Coordinates of C-alpha atoms in Angstrom, one line a residue:
Chain A
M1 CA 0.0 0.0 0.0
K2 CA 1.2 3.5 -0.8
E3 CA 2.2 5.9 2.0
Y4 CA 0.7 8.9 0.3
I5 CA -1.9 9.7 -2.3
Q6 CA -1.8 13.0 -4.0
G7 CA -4.3 14.4 -6.5
K8 CA -7.2 16.6 -7.4
A9 CA -10.5 16.5 -5.4
Y10 CA -13.9 15.7 -7.0
V11 CA -16.7 16.7 -4.6
V12 CA -20.2 15.2 -4.5
G13 CA -23.1 15.3 -2.0
D14 CA -25.0 12.8 0.0
N15 CA -26.5 9.5 -1.1
I16 CA -24.6 9.0 -4.3
D17 CA -26.0 5.6 -5.3
T18 CA -24.5 2.9 -7.5
D19 CA -26.8 3.8 -10.4
Q20 CA -25.3 7.3 -10.4
I21 CA -21.8 5.8 -10.1
I22 CA -22.3 3.5 -13.0
P23 CA -25.8 3.4 -14.8
A24 CA -27.2 -0.1 -15.2
N25 CA -27.2 -0.1 -19.0
Y26 CA -23.4 -0.2 -19.0
L27 CA -23.2 -3.3 -16.9
V28 CA -23.3 -5.5 -20.0
Y29 CA -19.7 -4.7 -20.7
S30 CA -17.0 -7.2 -19.6
L31 CA -14.8 -6.3 -16.7
S32 CA -12.1 -8.6 -18.0
D33 CA -11.9 -7.5 -21.6
P34 CA -9.4 -4.7 -21.8
D35 CA -11.3 -2.8 -24.5
E36 CA -14.7 -3.1 -22.8
R37 CA -13.2 -2.4 -19.4
K38 CA -12.5 1.2 -20.5
Y39 CA -16.2 2.0 -20.8
Y40 CA -16.4 1.7 -17.0
G41 CA -13.9 4.5 -16.7
R42 CA -15.7 6.6 -19.4
Y43 CA -19.1 6.4 -17.7
A44 CA -18.0 6.6 -14.1
L45 CA -20.3 9.0 -12.1
S46 CA -22.1 9.8 -15.4
S47 CA -25.6 9.7 -13.8
V48 CA -24.9 12.3 -11.1
P49 CA -27.3 15.2 -11.9
E50 CA -25.3 18.0 -13.6
K51 CA -25.8 20.7 -11.0
E52 CA -24.5 18.3 -8.3
A53 CA -21.6 17.1 -10.3
G54 CA -18.3 18.6 -8.9
L55 CA -19.4 20.7 -6.0
P56 CA -19.7 23.5 -5.0
K57 CA -20.2 24.9 -8.5
G58 CA -21.5 21.8 -10.2
N59 CA -21.6 21.1 -14.0
I60 CA -18.1 19.7 -13.8
P61 CA -18.1 16.2 -15.5
F62 CA -16.0 13.7 -13.6
V63 CA -14.7 12.3 -16.8
K64 CA -14.3 14.7 -19.8
A65 CA -16.2 13.8 -23.0
G66 CA -14.3 11.3 -25.0
K67 CA -11.9 10.3 -22.2
D68 CA -11.7 7.0 -20.4
S69 CA -10.2 8.3 -17.1
S70 CA -10.6 11.2 -14.8
E71 CA -8.3 14.0 -13.9
F72 CA -9.6 13.7 -10.3
S73 CA -8.1 10.9 -8.1
I74 CA -9.6 11.6 -4.7
I75 CA -13.4 11.7 -4.2
I76 CA -14.8 13.8 -1.4
A77 CA -18.4 12.7 -0.6
G78 CA -21.2 13.2 2.0
K79 CA -23.2 10.6 3.7
N80 CA -24.2 7.1 2.5
F81 CA -21.8 7.0 -0.5
G82 CA -22.4 4.0 -2.7
C83 CA -25.9 3.1 -1.6
G84 CA -28.2 0.9 -3.7
S85 CA -27.1 -2.0 -5.8
S86 CA -24.4 -4.6 -4.8
R87 CA -22.8 -4.2 -8.3
E88 CA -19.1 -4.3 -7.9
H89 CA -18.9 -2.6 -11.2
A90 CA -19.4 0.7 -9.1
P91 CA -16.1 0.6 -7.1
V92 CA -14.3 -0.9 -10.2
A93 CA -15.6 1.9 -12.4
L94 CA -14.1 4.5 -10.0
Q95 CA -10.8 2.6 -9.9
I96 CA -10.7 2.3 -13.7
A97 CA -11.3 6.1 -13.9
G98 CA -8.3 6.6 -11.8
V99 CA -9.7 7.0 -8.3
E100 CA -7.2 6.1 -5.5
A101 CA -9.2 7.1 -2.5
V102 CA -12.7 8.1 -1.5
I103 CA -13.3 10.2 1.6
A104 CA -16.9 10.1 2.7
E105 CA -18.9 10.9 5.9
S106 CA -20.4 7.4 5.7
Y107 CA -20.8 4.5 3.2
A108 CA -23.4 2.0 2.3
R109 CA -22.5 -1.4 3.6
I110 CA -22.1 -3.4 0.4
F111 CA -20.2 -0.8 -1.5
Y112 CA -17.7 -0.3 1.4
R113 CA -17.1 -4.1 1.6
N114 CA -16.6 -4.3 -2.1
S115 CA -14.1 -1.5 -2.2
V116 CA -12.1 -3.1 0.6
D117 CA -12.4 -6.8 -0.4
G118 CA -11.5 -6.1 -4.0
G119 CA -8.7 -3.6 -3.1
F120 CA -10.0 -1.1 -5.6
F121 CA -9.2 2.1 -3.6
I122 CA -9.0 3.2 0.0
P123 CA -12.3 4.2 1.5
F124 CA -11.7 6.7 4.4
E125 CA -14.4 8.1 6.6
T126 CA -14.3 11.7 7.8
P127 CA -15.8 12.8 11.1
I128 CA -16.5 16.3 9.6
R129 CA -18.4 17.3 6.6
L130 CA -15.5 17.9 4.2
I131 CA -17.8 18.6 1.2
D132 CA -18.4 22.1 2.7
Q133 CA -14.7 22.7 3.1
I134 CA -13.1 21.3 -0.1
A135 CA -13.8 22.4 -3.6
T136 CA -13.6 20.3 -6.8
G137 CA -10.2 20.8 -8.3
D138 CA -8.4 21.4 -4.9
E139 CA -5.0 19.7 -4.8
L140 CA -5.0 17.2 -1.9
R141 CA -2.4 15.0 -0.2
L142 CA -3.5 12.0 1.9
D143 CA -1.2 10.4 4.4
I144 CA -2.5 6.9 4.8
S145 CA -0.9 5.6 7.9
S146 CA -1.7 8.7 10.0
A147 CA -5.1 9.2 8.3
T148 CA -4.6 12.9 7.7
L149 CA -5.6 14.9 4.7
L150 CA -3.9 18.1 3.7
N151 CA -5.6 20.5 1.3
I152 CA -2.6 21.9 -0.4
S153 CA -4.7 24.6 -2.2
S154 CA -6.1 26.0 1.1
G155 CA -3.3 24.9 3.5
K156 CA -5.9 23.3 5.9
E157 CA -5.3 19.8 7.4
Y158 CA -8.0 17.4 8.5
K159 CA -7.9 14.3 10.7
L160 CA -9.8 11.3 9.2
K161 CA -11.1 8.2 11.0
S162 CA -8.6 5.4 11.4
L163 CA -9.0 2.6 8.9
G164 CA -9.4 0.2 11.8
E165 CA -10.3 -3.4 11.1
I166 CA -10.1 -3.2 7.3
Y167 CA -6.5 -2.2 7.4
G168 CA -5.3 -5.8 7.3
I169 CA -7.3 -6.5 4.1
L170 CA -6.1 -3.3 2.4
E171 CA -2.5 -4.0 3.3
A172 CA -2.8 -7.6 2.0
G173 CA -4.2 -6.1 -1.3
D174 CA -7.5 -7.9 -1.4
I175 CA -9.6 -10.5 0.4
F176 CA -8.0 -13.4 -1.4
E177 CA -4.5 -12.5 -0.2
Y178 CA -5.9 -11.8 3.2
A179 CA -7.6 -15.2 3.3
R180 CA -4.3 -16.9 2.1
R181 CA -2.4 -15.2 4.9
S182 CA -5.0 -16.3 7.3
G183 CA -4.7 -19.9 6.1
L184 CA -8.2 -20.0 4.7
I185 CA -7.0 -20.6 1.2
K186 CA -4.3 -23.3 0.9
A187 CA -1.4 -22.5 -1.5
G188 CA -2.1 -24.6 -4.6
Chain B
M1 CA -26.7 -13.7 27.4
G2 CA -29.5 -14.2 24.9
M3 CA -29.0 -13.8 21.2
T4 CA -31.2 -12.6 18.2
I5 CA -32.1 -14.8 15.3
T6 CA -29.3 -13.3 13.2
E7 CA -26.7 -13.7 15.9
K8 CA -27.8 -17.3 16.5
I9 CA -27.6 -18.2 12.8
L10 CA -24.2 -16.6 12.4
T11 CA -23.0 -18.3 15.6
K12 CA -24.0 -21.7 14.3
H13 CA -22.3 -21.1 10.9
S14 CA -19.1 -19.8 12.5
G15 CA -18.4 -22.7 14.8
K16 CA -18.3 -20.4 17.7
R17 CA -20.2 -20.7 21.0
A18 CA -21.6 -17.2 20.8
V19 CA -21.2 -14.0 18.8
S20 CA -21.9 -10.3 19.6
P21 CA -22.7 -7.3 17.4
G22 CA -19.4 -5.9 16.0
D23 CA -17.6 -9.3 16.0
N24 CA -15.8 -10.0 12.7
I25 CA -16.3 -13.7 12.0
W26 CA -15.9 -16.2 9.1
V27 CA -19.2 -18.0 8.4
D28 CA -19.9 -21.2 6.4
V29 CA -22.3 -20.5 3.4
D30 CA -25.3 -22.6 2.5
I31 CA -26.3 -21.0 -0.7
L32 CA -24.5 -18.6 -3.1
M33 CA -26.7 -17.1 -5.8
T34 CA -25.6 -15.1 -8.8
H35 CA -27.2 -13.8 -12.0
D36 CA -26.3 -12.6 -15.5
V37 CA -25.1 -9.1 -14.5
C38 CA -22.6 -10.2 -11.7
G39 CA -22.1 -13.9 -12.6
P40 CA -19.6 -13.4 -15.4
G41 CA -17.4 -11.1 -13.3
T42 CA -17.6 -13.5 -10.3
I43 CA -16.6 -16.4 -12.5
D44 CA -13.6 -14.5 -13.8
I45 CA -12.3 -13.6 -10.3
F46 CA -12.9 -17.2 -9.1
K47 CA -10.8 -18.6 -11.9
K48 CA -8.1 -15.9 -11.6
N49 CA -7.7 -16.8 -7.9
F50 CA -8.4 -20.6 -7.8
G51 CA -7.2 -21.6 -11.2
N52 CA -8.8 -22.4 -14.6
N53 CA -9.6 -25.9 -13.5
A54 CA -11.0 -25.0 -10.1
R55 CA -14.3 -26.5 -9.0
V56 CA -16.9 -24.7 -6.9
W57 CA -16.9 -25.5 -3.2
N58 CA -20.5 -27.0 -3.4
R59 CA -22.4 -27.7 -6.6
E60 CA -25.7 -27.9 -4.8
G61 CA -25.0 -24.6 -3.1
T62 CA -24.2 -22.7 -6.2
V63 CA -27.4 -21.3 -7.7
I64 CA -27.4 -19.3 -11.0
I65 CA -30.5 -17.5 -12.0
P66 CA -30.2 -15.2 -15.0
D67 CA -32.9 -12.5 -14.8
H68 CA -31.7 -9.0 -15.5
Y69 CA -31.1 -8.5 -19.2
I70 CA -33.0 -11.3 -20.8
F71 CA -35.4 -10.0 -23.5
T72 CA -33.0 -7.6 -25.2
K73 CA -31.2 -7.6 -28.5
D74 CA -28.1 -6.2 -26.8
Q75 CA -25.2 -8.5 -27.9
H76 CA -23.1 -8.0 -24.8
A77 CA -26.1 -9.0 -22.6
G78 CA -26.4 -12.2 -24.7
R79 CA -22.7 -12.9 -24.3
N80 CA -23.0 -12.7 -20.5
I81 CA -25.7 -15.5 -20.6
E82 CA -23.4 -17.6 -22.7
I83 CA -20.7 -17.3 -20.1
L84 CA -23.1 -18.5 -17.4
R85 CA -24.2 -21.4 -19.6
G86 CA -20.6 -22.5 -20.2
F87 CA -19.7 -22.3 -16.5
A88 CA -22.9 -24.2 -15.4
K89 CA -22.0 -27.0 -17.9
E90 CA -18.3 -27.1 -16.9
Q91 CA -19.2 -27.3 -13.2
D92 CA -22.2 -29.5 -13.8
L93 CA -24.4 -27.3 -11.7
P94 CA -27.8 -28.7 -10.9
Y95 CA -29.4 -25.3 -10.2
F96 CA -28.8 -23.2 -13.4
Y97 CA -32.1 -21.7 -14.6
D98 CA -31.2 -21.2 -18.3
V99 CA -32.7 -18.6 -20.5
G100 CA -34.8 -19.8 -23.5
T101 CA -35.4 -23.2 -21.9
S102 CA -38.1 -24.7 -19.7
R103 CA -35.7 -24.2 -16.8
Y104 CA -35.9 -20.3 -17.1
R105 CA -37.6 -18.8 -14.0
G106 CA -37.2 -15.0 -13.9
V107 CA -36.4 -12.7 -11.1
C108 CA -33.8 -14.4 -8.8
H109 CA -35.2 -13.4 -5.4
V110 CA -38.7 -14.7 -6.1
A111 CA -37.4 -17.7 -8.0
L112 CA -35.1 -18.7 -5.1
A113 CA -38.2 -19.1 -2.9
Q114 CA -40.3 -20.8 -5.5
E115 CA -37.5 -23.4 -6.2
G116 CA -37.0 -24.2 -2.5
H117 CA -33.6 -22.5 -2.1
T118 CA -34.8 -20.3 0.8
R119 CA -34.9 -22.2 4.1
P120 CA -35.0 -21.1 7.8
G121 CA -31.8 -21.0 9.7
E122 CA -29.5 -20.9 6.7
V123 CA -26.9 -18.5 5.3
L124 CA -27.6 -17.2 1.8
F125 CA -25.4 -14.7 -0.1
G126 CA -26.2 -13.3 -3.5
T127 CA -24.6 -10.9 -5.9
D128 CA -27.6 -8.7 -5.7
S129 CA -28.5 -6.2 -3.0
H130 CA -32.1 -7.5 -2.8
T131 CA -30.9 -10.9 -1.7
C132 CA -32.1 -9.6 1.7
T133 CA -35.6 -10.6 0.5
A134 CA -35.0 -14.2 1.7
G135 CA -34.9 -13.0 5.3
A136 CA -38.7 -13.5 5.1
F137 CA -38.0 -17.2 5.5
G138 CA -36.1 -16.8 8.8
E139 CA -32.7 -17.0 7.4
F140 CA -29.6 -14.8 7.2
A141 CA -29.5 -13.4 3.6
T142 CA -27.6 -10.5 2.2
G143 CA -26.1 -9.0 -1.0
I144 CA -22.4 -9.0 -1.8
G145 CA -20.1 -8.1 -4.7
N146 CA -18.3 -10.2 -7.3
T147 CA -15.1 -10.5 -5.3
D148 CA -16.8 -11.9 -2.1
A149 CA -18.9 -14.2 -4.3
A150 CA -15.8 -15.5 -6.0
L151 CA -14.2 -16.2 -2.6
I152 CA -17.3 -18.2 -1.5
M153 CA -17.2 -20.2 -4.8
G154 CA -13.7 -21.3 -3.9
I155 CA -13.9 -21.9 -0.1
G156 CA -17.6 -21.7 0.9
K157 CA -16.8 -19.1 3.6
L158 CA -17.1 -15.3 4.0
W159 CA -16.2 -12.8 6.7
V160 CA -19.1 -11.0 8.2
K161 CA -19.3 -8.3 10.8
V162 CA -22.2 -9.3 13.2
P163 CA -24.9 -6.7 12.9
P164 CA -27.0 -5.5 15.9
T165 CA -30.7 -5.9 15.4
I166 CA -33.5 -3.3 15.4
R167 CA -37.0 -4.7 15.9
Y168 CA -40.0 -3.2 14.2
V169 CA -43.3 -4.4 15.7
F170 CA -46.7 -3.8 14.1
D171 CA -49.5 -4.1 16.6
G172 CA -52.8 -5.3 15.2
E173 CA -53.6 -6.6 11.7
V174 CA -53.1 -4.0 9.0
P175 CA -56.2 -2.5 7.3
P176 CA -57.3 -4.0 4.0
Y177 CA -56.0 -1.0 1.9
I178 CA -52.5 -1.3 3.4
M179 CA -49.8 -3.5 1.9
A180 CA -46.3 -4.5 3.0
K181 CA -44.9 -1.8 0.7
D182 CA -46.7 0.9 2.7
M183 CA -45.3 -0.6 5.9
I184 CA -41.7 -0.6 4.7
L185 CA -42.0 2.9 3.1
T186 CA -43.4 4.1 6.4
I187 CA -40.3 2.8 8.2
I188 CA -37.8 4.1 5.6
G189 CA -39.4 7.5 5.6
K190 CA -39.0 7.6 9.4
I191 CA -35.5 6.3 9.7
G192 CA -33.9 7.5 6.4
V193 CA -31.9 5.7 3.8
E194 CA -29.1 4.9 6.2
G195 CA -31.2 4.6 9.3
A196 CA -30.4 0.9 9.7
N197 CA -26.9 1.0 8.2
Y198 CA -25.0 -2.2 9.0
M199 CA -27.9 -3.5 11.1
T200 CA -30.5 -6.3 11.0
M201 CA -34.1 -5.1 10.7
E202 CA -36.4 -7.7 12.3
F203 CA -40.2 -7.4 11.6
A204 CA -42.6 -8.7 14.2
G205 CA -46.0 -8.3 15.7
D206 CA -49.4 -9.7 14.7
G207 CA -49.5 -7.2 11.8
V208 CA -46.5 -8.9 10.3
Y209 CA -47.5 -12.5 11.1
A210 CA -50.9 -11.9 9.4
L211 CA -49.0 -11.2 6.1
S212 CA -48.6 -13.8 3.4
M213 CA -45.1 -15.0 2.4
D214 CA -45.2 -12.8 -0.7
E215 CA -45.9 -9.7 1.5
R216 CA -43.3 -10.7 4.0
M217 CA -40.8 -10.9 1.2
T218 CA -41.7 -7.3 0.2
L219 CA -40.9 -6.1 3.8
C220 CA -37.5 -7.8 3.8
N221 CA -36.8 -6.9 0.2
M222 CA -36.5 -3.2 0.9
V223 CA -34.4 -3.2 4.1
I224 CA -31.4 -2.5 1.9
E225 CA -33.1 0.8 1.1
A226 CA -32.5 1.8 4.8
G227 CA -28.9 0.5 4.5
A228 CA -29.5 -2.7 6.5
K229 CA -27.4 -5.7 6.2
N230 CA -30.3 -8.1 6.4
G231 CA -34.0 -8.3 7.2
V232 CA -35.6 -11.1 9.1
I233 CA -38.9 -12.5 10.2
S234 CA -39.2 -15.3 12.8
P235 CA -40.5 -18.4 11.1
D236 CA -44.1 -19.5 11.9
K237 CA -46.6 -22.0 10.6
K238 CA -46.9 -20.1 7.3
T239 CA -43.2 -20.1 6.8
I240 CA -42.9 -23.8 7.5
S241 CA -45.8 -24.7 5.3
Y242 CA -44.4 -22.7 2.4
V243 CA -40.9 -24.1 2.7
V244 CA -41.9 -27.8 3.1
S245 CA -44.1 -27.5 0.0
H246 CA -41.1 -26.2 -2.0
T247 CA -38.2 -28.4 -0.8
K248 CA -37.5 -31.8 0.6
K249 CA -34.3 -30.6 2.3
S250 CA -34.4 -30.4 6.1
F251 CA -33.9 -27.1 7.9
E252 CA -33.7 -25.8 11.5
I253 CA -36.0 -23.1 12.9
V254 CA -34.1 -20.4 14.7
E255 CA -35.9 -17.9 16.9
N256 CA -34.8 -15.1 19.2
D257 CA -33.8 -16.1 22.7
H258 CA -36.3 -14.8 25.3
D259 CA -33.6 -12.5 26.6
A260 CA -32.2 -11.5 23.2
R261 CA -30.8 -8.0 23.1
F262 CA -32.0 -5.5 20.5
R263 CA -30.4 -2.2 19.6
D264 CA -33.8 -0.6 19.5
I265 CA -37.5 -1.6 19.3
T266 CA -40.0 0.6 17.4
Y267 CA -43.8 0.0 17.6
F268 CA -46.4 0.9 15.0
K269 CA -50.1 0.8 15.4
S270 CA -51.2 -1.0 12.2
N271 CA -54.6 0.8 12.1
E272 CA -52.8 4.2 11.8
L273 CA -50.9 3.3 8.6
V274 CA -51.8 5.1 5.4
P275 CA -50.9 4.3 1.8
M276 CA -47.4 5.8 1.3
V277 CA -45.4 7.0 -1.7
A278 CA -41.7 7.7 -2.0
K279 CA -41.1 10.8 -4.2
P280 CA -38.0 11.3 -6.5
H281 CA -35.2 10.7 -6.0
S282 CA -34.9 8.7 -2.7
P283 CA -36.9 5.9 -1.0
D284 CA -37.0 7.9 2.2
N285 CA -38.6 11.0 0.6
T286 CA -42.0 9.8 1.6
A287 CA -45.5 11.3 1.8
P288 CA -49.0 9.9 2.1
A289 CA -50.5 9.1 -1.3
R290 CA -53.4 11.4 -0.5
D291 CA -51.1 14.4 -0.2
L292 CA -49.7 13.9 -3.7
N293 CA -53.1 13.8 -5.5
T294 CA -52.2 16.5 -7.9
T295 CA -49.1 14.7 -9.2
K296 CA -49.7 13.8 -12.9
L297 CA -48.3 10.5 -14.2
D298 CA -47.1 9.4 -17.6
R299 CA -46.6 5.8 -16.7
C300 CA -47.5 3.2 -14.1
Y301 CA -45.3 0.1 -13.6
I302 CA -46.1 -3.1 -11.7
G303 CA -43.3 -5.6 -11.5
S304 CA -39.9 -6.6 -10.0
C305 CA -38.8 -8.6 -6.9
T306 CA -40.5 -6.0 -4.8
G307 CA -43.8 -5.6 -6.5
G308 CA -44.2 -8.3 -9.2
K309 CA -45.3 -11.3 -7.1
L310 CA -48.7 -13.0 -7.3
D311 CA -50.1 -11.2 -4.3
D312 CA -49.1 -7.9 -5.9
F313 CA -51.0 -8.7 -9.0
K314 CA -54.0 -10.0 -7.0
A315 CA -54.1 -6.6 -5.3
A316 CA -53.8 -4.6 -8.6
A317 CA -56.5 -6.7 -10.2
R318 CA -59.0 -5.9 -7.4
I319 CA -58.8 -2.3 -8.4
L320 CA -58.3 -2.6 -12.2
K321 CA -61.2 -5.1 -12.7
G322 CA -63.8 -3.7 -15.0
N323 CA -61.9 -0.4 -15.4
K324 CA -59.7 1.2 -18.0
V325 CA -56.3 2.7 -17.4
V326 CA -55.8 6.3 -18.5
T327 CA -52.0 6.1 -18.1
D328 CA -49.6 3.8 -19.9
T329 CA -49.5 0.8 -17.6
Y330 CA -46.8 -1.9 -17.7
I331 CA -47.2 -5.2 -16.0
V332 CA -44.1 -7.5 -15.6
P333 CA -44.6 -10.7 -13.6
A334 CA -41.4 -11.5 -11.6
T335 CA -41.2 -15.1 -12.6
V336 CA -42.6 -17.6 -15.1
E337 CA -44.6 -19.2 -12.2
V338 CA -46.2 -15.8 -11.5
A339 CA -46.9 -15.3 -15.2
D340 CA -48.6 -18.7 -15.4
S341 CA -50.7 -17.9 -12.3
L342 CA -52.0 -14.7 -14.0
K343 CA -53.6 -17.0 -16.5
K344 CA -55.1 -19.3 -13.9
E345 CA -56.0 -17.2 -10.8
R346 CA -59.5 -15.7 -11.1
L347 CA -61.2 -12.8 -9.5
D348 CA -64.9 -13.5 -9.8
N349 CA -65.3 -14.8 -13.3
M350 CA -62.1 -13.4 -14.9
T351 CA -58.4 -14.4 -14.9
L352 CA -56.0 -11.8 -13.6
L353 CA -54.5 -11.7 -17.1
E354 CA -57.9 -10.9 -18.7
I355 CA -58.5 -8.2 -16.1
F356 CA -55.2 -6.5 -17.0
T357 CA -55.6 -6.9 -20.7
N358 CA -59.2 -5.6 -20.6
A359 CA -58.0 -2.6 -18.6
G360 CA -55.6 -1.7 -21.4
A361 CA -52.3 -2.6 -19.6
R362 CA -49.3 -4.0 -21.4
I363 CA -48.0 -7.3 -20.2
G364 CA -44.2 -8.1 -20.4
D365 CA -42.2 -11.3 -20.0
P366 CA -40.9 -12.3 -16.6
S367 CA -37.5 -10.6 -15.7
C368 CA -36.2 -7.6 -13.9
A369 CA -37.1 -5.5 -16.9
A370 CA -37.2 -1.7 -16.4
C371 CA -36.8 -1.8 -12.6
L372 CA -33.2 -0.9 -13.1
G373 CA -33.4 0.6 -16.6
G374 CA -31.2 -1.8 -18.5
P375 CA -30.5 -1.8 -22.2
V376 CA -32.5 0.8 -24.2
D377 CA -34.9 -1.8 -25.7
T378 CA -36.0 -3.0 -22.2
F379 CA -39.7 -3.4 -21.8
G380 CA -41.1 -0.4 -19.8
R381 CA -37.8 1.5 -19.6
L382 CA -38.1 5.2 -19.1
N383 CA -36.3 6.6 -22.1
N384 CA -37.2 10.3 -21.8
D385 CA -38.5 12.6 -19.0
E386 CA -41.5 10.5 -18.0
V387 CA -43.1 10.7 -14.5
C388 CA -43.6 7.1 -13.4
L389 CA -45.4 5.5 -10.4
S390 CA -43.9 2.1 -9.8
T391 CA -44.1 -0.9 -7.4
T392 CA -40.3 -1.3 -7.6
N393 CA -37.7 -0.5 -5.0
R394 CA -35.5 2.4 -6.0
N395 CA -36.1 5.9 -7.4
F396 CA -32.6 7.2 -7.6
P397 CA -31.8 9.6 -10.6
G398 CA -31.8 7.5 -13.7
R399 CA -32.7 4.2 -11.9
M400 CA -35.4 3.2 -14.4
G401 CA -33.5 4.5 -17.5
S402 CA -33.3 8.2 -18.4
K403 CA -31.6 10.7 -16.0
G404 CA -34.5 13.1 -16.9
S405 CA -37.2 10.7 -15.7
Q406 CA -38.9 10.9 -12.2
V407 CA -39.9 7.8 -10.3
Y408 CA -42.4 7.6 -7.5
L409 CA -42.6 4.3 -5.5
A410 CA -45.8 2.9 -4.1
S411 CA -47.8 -0.3 -3.4
P412 CA -49.6 -2.2 -6.1
Y413 CA -53.0 -0.9 -4.8
T414 CA -51.8 2.7 -5.1
V415 CA -50.2 2.2 -8.5
A416 CA -53.4 0.5 -9.9
A417 CA -55.6 3.2 -8.5
S418 CA -53.4 5.9 -10.0
A419 CA -53.4 4.1 -13.4
L420 CA -57.1 4.7 -13.5
T421 CA -57.0 8.4 -12.7
G422 CA -53.6 9.5 -14.3
K423 CA -52.6 11.1 -11.0
I424 CA -51.2 9.7 -7.7
T425 CA -54.3 8.4 -6.0
D426 CA -55.0 6.9 -2.6
P427 CA -56.4 3.4 -3.2
R428 CA -59.1 3.9 -0.6
D429 CA -60.9 5.8 -3.3
F430 CA -61.4 2.4 -5.1
L431 CA -61.5 -0.2 -2.3

């Protein structure tokens, strides 16, 4: 696992559900075919209503038209990020688009599990409402082991919640490696 | 110290003597269910981690029910069904309900029950968030992603954080114009879309035990819309009678200990419930149907795991019988069994199918159809800026297709009544 993640912020509100993260009509594409896989990056967060896309101003697409990845690598979100469907295509779409960390006030259960068990990105929780303090496009630097976030653009620093019990899985890389290390999968 | 139903089932499946909320444990899985949207990805991860020649941990426990993108010309959707077909053949799976054959069933959560795969006391995981529906049978059932499902395919185990239980008690039988959909929308409206995050929602009281199994499934189906890990209803005679008539497998009834500890208990007086609607774009954005009687509709939709079971159509038929819809109305039976029942079940002298056809509704083939939008040629999909009243489970932006559409959620009674007026209508006007 990296020590630091540095990149631009993309800010969204509360209850961003998996249909907004990746609309269901794109789920027909293969996640294992390299050409089809790109579509998940292209359409990541494409169903977020325009005025709520890239707060506080809005009308900032997460992925520019014709691109397969985003210039934003850290998502700042409100409450209940990833609610709705269990589709793992949602965290995978964010990963393919280039997301390395999501920092939300809270997560929906299945999305959080999927992000951790698949090792797609690091889901941090924040005790304060960062979506009111960080603007889309701000340059951020995330220190993973100390769970602190520096907004380079504003100079402000924030303490995030510790990763706690999921740290072991994130450090292993995914749930398979974690299960191997725990002796639940025998080396074959 | 006493334990809840969920804690007792997880204890038994973890080999421990007792568990408490917050414990992280590995549990043995009885059934893993997947479908056409998440199956191919799951299979891919399974092979990547366990090898190309790997075998599933338990053939009888691996149930594959294609249901999402079935009646579409989309080539990629067709390719996904082929992948499932190949895998089921390679692994010699006894419970693959293939498309285009007499084995096809339709929506997985309803088909699981109809095929006898839902049994009290068991642990069921599925690659679909509405897997929680099966809690109606007194088992632990929840949705997972492809990675977790692939791990189960290989080792038959998954880690689970033991959830605390919140109990919702409905005192007294519900009035005849109230359906389970109104009960769960009332709860979600009260506690919000993350009001039960990471928890078990248990439903109890004579108002719940008076419900049919179809209606109990509706209650448990939508617990995910409050963020819950699972929903559960303690098994009674109705549960046992349903299960033994659908499977020969033995099962064990698990009930709360008399001194079980609950995070919270909320009581409802059943006779105070009113028909409820969730407004765009969130299932907790609720209001009584009567307060929305100026909301004009372009479409009515009755279908899905939530609102496309036989009891849902019996309810709709009571209101539609002898009437004509004034709004485009789409009817999608959840499964082939439900579709067949529409041809056989009668209300007075007419079959349900005749009632719907005479009312001017369009009838689709059994599948998830437009509940989650899907490919553009999906039956009933909202392709523009329609305002739709639906018996389905979610009304997020773009959920039923176009981002410009607006979805209201309600019971089959309310949707049927509204189809006759073109506006959101309290079904008491017709009952």
